Tab-separated table of N, CA and C in Angstrom:
chain	number	residue	atom	x	y	z
T	1	ASP	N	61.220	18.295	30.175
T	1	ASP	CA	60.236	18.057	29.136
T	1	ASP	C	59.452	19.342	28.855
T	2	HIS	N	60.130	20.443	28.930
T	2	HIS	CA	59.525	21.759	28.733
T	2	HIS	C	59.634	22.159	27.262
T	3	PRO	N	58.640	22.864	26.708
T	3	PRO	CA	58.755	23.323	25.322
T	3	PRO	C	59.958	24.255	25.153
T	4	LEU	N	60.617	24.162	23.993
T	4	LEU	CA	61.787	24.994	23.724
T	4	LEU	C	61.501	25.946	22.577
T	5	GLY	N	61.925	27.183	22.720
T	5	GLY	CA	61.782	28.200	21.689
T	5	GLY	C	62.585	29.420	22.084
T	6	ALA	N	62.990	30.205	21.106
T	6	ALA	CA	63.800	31.393	21.380
T	6	ALA	C	63.090	32.312	22.369
T	7	GLY	N	63.825	32.739	23.393
T	7	GLY	CA	63.272	33.628	24.407
T	7	GLY	C	62.474	32.936	25.485
T	8	GLN	N	62.331	31.627	25.376
T	8	GLN	CA	61.523	30.842	26.314
T	8	GLN	C	62.328	30.548	27.586
T	9	PRO	N	61.834	30.932	28.765
T	9	PRO	CA	62.503	30.510	29.995
T	9	PRO	C	62.176	29.044	30.276
T	10	VAL	N	63.143	28.321	30.795
T	10	VAL	CA	62.931	26.912	31.142
T	10	VAL	C	63.262	26.731	32.621
T	11	PRO	N	62.271	26.360	33.433
T	11	PRO	CA	62.548	26.137	34.855
T	11	PRO	C	63.321	24.838	35.056
T	12	LEU	N	64.175	24.830	36.055
T	12	LEU	CA	64.930	23.636	36.428
T	12	LEU	C	64.496	23.198	37.818
T	13	ASP	N	64.318	21.894	38.010
T	13	ASP	CA	64.045	21.425	39.359
T	13	ASP	C	65.374	21.342	40.126
T	14	GLY	N	65.325	21.010	41.382
T	14	GLY	CA	66.529	20.972	42.210
T	14	GLY	C	67.593	20.016	41.702
T	15	ASP	N	67.180	18.834	41.244
T	15	ASP	CA	68.142	17.848	40.730
T	15	ASP	C	68.825	18.347	39.458
T	16	GLN	N	68.054	18.949	38.564
T	16	GLN	CA	68.628	19.468	37.316
T	16	GLN	C	69.601	20.611	37.608
T	17	ALA	N	69.200	21.524	38.479
T	17	ALA	CA	70.064	22.652	38.836
T	17	ALA	C	71.341	22.160	39.509
T	18	HIS	N	71.212	21.170	40.402
T	18	HIS	CA	72.398	20.613	41.067
T	18	HIS	C	73.344	19.974	40.054
T	19	TYR	N	72.801	19.241	39.098
T	19	TYR	CA	73.649	18.593	38.103
T	19	TYR	C	74.443	19.636	37.314
T	20	LEU	N	73.774	20.682	36.868
T	20	LEU	CA	74.451	21.700	36.059
T	20	LEU	C	75.492	22.477	36.868
T	21	SER	N	75.145	22.858	38.096
T	21	SER	CA	76.073	23.688	38.870
T	21	SER	C	77.056	22.865	39.700
T	22	GLY	N	76.594	21.789	40.307
T	22	GLY	CA	77.461	21.011	41.195
T	22	GLY	C	78.300	19.965	40.496
T	23	VAL	N	77.728	19.282	39.505
T	23	VAL	CA	78.438	18.206	38.806
T	23	VAL	C	79.191	18.742	37.592
T	24	MET	N	78.493	19.510	36.760
T	24	MET	CA	79.111	20.056	35.547
T	24	MET	C	79.891	21.344	35.823
T	25	ARG	N	79.739	21.906	37.008
T	25	ARG	CA	80.456	23.126	37.427
T	25	ARG	C	80.169	24.329	36.547
T	26	LEU	N	78.911	24.432	36.088
T	26	LEU	CA	78.507	25.589	35.300
T	26	LEU	C	78.096	26.723	36.234
T	27	ALA	N	78.249	27.939	35.764
T	27	ALA	CA	77.874	29.123	36.534
T	27	ALA	C	76.865	29.935	35.716
T	28	PRO	N	76.081	30.773	36.384
T	28	PRO	CA	75.166	31.633	35.634
T	28	PRO	C	75.911	32.384	34.528
T	29	GLY	N	75.298	32.381	33.346
T	29	GLY	CA	75.898	32.995	32.170
T	29	GLY	C	76.528	31.990	31.222
T	30	ASP	N	76.825	30.768	31.728
T	30	ASP	CA	77.409	29.735	30.875
T	30	ASP	C	76.375	29.229	29.874
T	31	LEU	N	76.863	28.851	28.691
T	31	LEU	CA	76.000	28.349	27.625
T	31	LEU	C	76.018	26.830	27.583
T	32	ILE	N	74.859	26.242	27.309
T	32	ILE	CA	74.737	24.800	27.142
T	32	ILE	C	73.820	24.540	25.950
T	33	GLU	N	73.764	23.288	25.520
T	33	GLU	CA	72.835	22.879	24.473
T	33	GLU	C	71.790	21.985	25.122
T	34	VAL	N	70.523	22.259	24.823
T	34	VAL	CA	69.422	21.504	25.418
T	34	VAL	C	68.520	20.932	24.333
T	35	PHE	N	67.827	19.854	24.662
T	35	PHE	CA	66.849	19.260	23.747
T	35	PHE	C	65.819	18.520	24.574
T	36	ASN	N	64.632	18.314	23.995
T	36	ASN	CA	63.557	17.625	24.705
T	36	ASN	C	62.947	16.480	23.894
T	37	GLY	N	63.520	16.191	22.722
T	37	GLY	CA	63.002	15.106	21.899
T	37	GLY	C	61.864	15.512	20.982
T	38	ARG	N	61.468	16.797	21.018
T	38	ARG	CA	60.372	17.282	20.163
T	38	ARG	C	60.756	18.511	19.357
T	39	ASP	N	61.496	19.425	19.973
T	39	ASP	CA	61.719	20.743	19.387
T	39	ASP	C	63.119	20.940	18.803
T	40	GLY	N	63.924	19.897	18.713
T	40	GLY	CA	65.283	20.030	18.207
T	40	GLY	C	66.247	20.437	19.305
T	41	ALA	N	67.463	20.800	18.902
T	41	ALA	CA	68.499	21.217	19.853
T	41	ALA	C	68.577	22.738	19.868
T	42	TRP	N	68.761	23.301	21.048
T	42	TRP	CA	68.782	24.748	21.244
T	42	TRP	C	69.946	25.137	22.142
T	43	SER	N	70.528	26.301	21.878
T	43	SER	CA	71.503	26.842	22.820
T	43	SER	C	70.712	27.556	23.913
T	44	ALA	N	71.229	27.478	25.130
T	44	ALA	CA	70.557	28.101	26.274
T	44	ALA	C	71.615	28.635	27.237
T	45	ARG	N	71.228	29.648	27.988
T	45	ARG	CA	72.115	30.258	28.980
T	45	ARG	C	71.579	29.923	30.371
T	46	LEU	N	72.465	29.462	31.246
T	46	LEU	CA	72.096	29.206	32.629
T	46	LEU	C	71.895	30.551	33.320
T	47	VAL	N	70.701	30.777	33.847
T	47	VAL	CA	70.385	32.029	34.523
T	47	VAL	C	70.654	31.902	36.018
T	48	ALA	N	70.154	30.819	36.616
T	48	ALA	CA	70.308	30.618	38.053
T	48	ALA	C	70.264	29.141	38.364
T	49	ALA	N	70.967	28.747	39.422
T	49	ALA	CA	70.945	27.359	39.881
T	49	ALA	C	71.205	27.341	41.384
T	50	SER	N	70.312	26.689	42.127
T	50	SER	CA	70.467	26.545	43.568
T	50	SER	C	69.939	25.173	43.971
T	51	LYS	N	69.964	24.877	45.253
T	51	LYS	CA	69.461	23.588	45.728
T	51	LYS	C	67.972	23.410	45.433
T	52	ARG	N	67.249	24.513	45.371
T	52	ARG	CA	65.805	24.456	45.151
T	52	ARG	C	65.414	24.420	43.684
T	53	GLY	N	66.301	24.832	42.796
T	53	GLY	CA	65.979	24.865	41.371
T	53	GLY	C	66.747	25.957	40.665
T	54	GLY	N	66.299	26.294	39.484
T	54	GLY	CA	66.975	27.321	38.715
T	54	GLY	C	66.240	27.563	37.424
T	55	SER	N	66.939	28.191	36.468
T	55	SER	CA	66.300	28.443	35.178
T	55	SER	C	67.332	28.637	34.083
T	56	LEU	N	66.859	28.398	32.864
T	56	LEU	CA	67.633	28.620	31.646
T	56	LEU	C	66.866	29.615	30.783
T	57	ASP	N	67.591	30.365	29.988
T	57	ASP	CA	66.984	31.164	28.920
T	57	ASP	C	67.367	30.512	27.603
T	58	VAL	N	66.379	30.130	26.807
T	58	VAL	CA	66.635	29.512	25.503
T	58	VAL	C	66.982	30.617	24.504
T	59	LEU	N	68.070	30.424	23.746
T	59	LEU	CA	68.558	31.459	22.846
T	59	LEU	C	68.186	31.214	21.395
T	60	GLU	N	68.713	30.154	20.796
T	60	GLU	CA	68.429	29.895	19.377
T	60	GLU	C	68.540	28.415	19.070
T	61	GLN	N	67.830	28.001	18.028
T	61	GLN	CA	67.871	26.604	17.610
T	61	GLN	C	69.173	26.342	16.874
T	62	VAL	N	69.840	25.242	17.256
T	62	VAL	CA	71.097	24.877	16.608
T	62	VAL	C	70.949	23.649	15.720
T	63	ALA	N	69.855	22.906	15.872
T	63	ALA	CA	69.585	21.743	15.017
T	63	ALA	C	68.098	21.417	15.096
T	64	PRO	N	67.479	21.091	13.949
T	64	PRO	CA	66.064	20.717	13.960
T	64	PRO	C	65.883	19.320	14.543
T	65	GLN	N	64.670	19.036	14.973
T	65	GLN	CA	64.338	17.697	15.453
T	65	GLN	C	64.299	16.746	14.261
T	66	THR	N	64.921	15.608	14.385
T	66	THR	CA	64.837	14.587	13.348
T	66	THR	C	64.249	13.326	13.959
T	67	MET	N	63.516	12.611	13.167
T	67	MET	CA	62.898	11.365	13.620
T	67	MET	C	63.520	10.206	12.863
T	68	LEU	N	63.695	9.093	13.567
T	68	LEU	CA	64.198	7.894	12.910
T	68	LEU	C	63.104	7.277	12.061
T	69	THR	N	63.446	6.881	10.864
T	69	THR	CA	62.497	6.165	10.019
T	69	THR	C	62.549	4.682	10.381
T	70	ASP	N	61.621	3.904	9.873
T	70	ASP	CA	61.625	2.472	10.144
T	70	ASP	C	62.920	1.825	9.667
T	71	SER	N	63.470	2.284	8.535
T	71	SER	CA	64.717	1.693	8.039
T	71	SER	C	65.879	2.015	8.970
T	72	HIS	N	65.893	3.214	9.566
T	72	HIS	CA	66.926	3.557	10.536
T	72	HIS	C	66.790	2.701	11.787
T	73	ARG	N	65.552	2.513	12.256
T	73	ARG	CA	65.330	1.717	13.465
T	73	ARG	C	65.831	0.288	13.266
T	74	SER	N	65.583	-0.297	12.086
T	74	SER	CA	66.006	-1.676	11.857
T	74	SER	C	67.520	-1.797	11.854
T	75	GLN	N	68.238	-0.734	11.489
T	75	GLN	CA	69.689	-0.770	11.511
T	75	GLN	C	70.232	-0.840	12.930
T	76	TYR	N	69.483	-0.316	13.903
T	76	TYR	CA	69.962	-0.267	15.281
T	76	TYR	C	69.490	-1.446	16.124
T	77	ARG	N	68.525	-2.191	15.663
T	77	ARG	CA	68.041	-3.350	16.421
T	77	ARG	C	69.128	-4.397	16.531
T	78	GLY	N	69.281	-4.900	17.708
T	78	GLY	CA	70.206	-6.009	17.912
T	78	GLY	C	71.665	-5.613	18.050
T	79	ARG	N	71.984	-4.344	17.918
T	79	ARG	CA	73.369	-3.914	18.098
T	79	ARG	C	73.659	-3.735	19.574
T	80	SER	N	74.830	-4.158	19.984
T	80	SER	CA	75.214	-3.970	21.371
T	80	SER	C	76.051	-2.695	21.481
T	81	CYS	N	76.233	-2.261	22.690
T	81	CYS	CA	77.002	-1.038	22.941
T	81	CYS	C	78.436	-1.369	23.323
T	82	GLN	N	78.889	-2.547	23.028
T	82	GLN	CA	80.256	-2.932	23.375
T	82	GLN	C	81.229	-2.281	22.417
T	83	GLY	N	82.354	-1.823	22.962
T	83	GLY	CA	83.334	-1.145	22.123
T	83	GLY	C	84.480	-1.946	21.867
């Protein structure tokens, strides 16, 4: 839930760093897309990841933040996720 912006470092806690390096098998220098629900989607580079934590460097915005309107929300009410 960290603010996102070009050049902004983003700290990772131990669980986040473990997920990126241990589960997703990313290494320092790999690129990912991040978002926080406020600032849109951004490309970021994994700088470091260890059991204690890590960090990302935010590079550039790839999509602006969009908000659902009331008409969009009503379209999604009552829909199930069954495929």
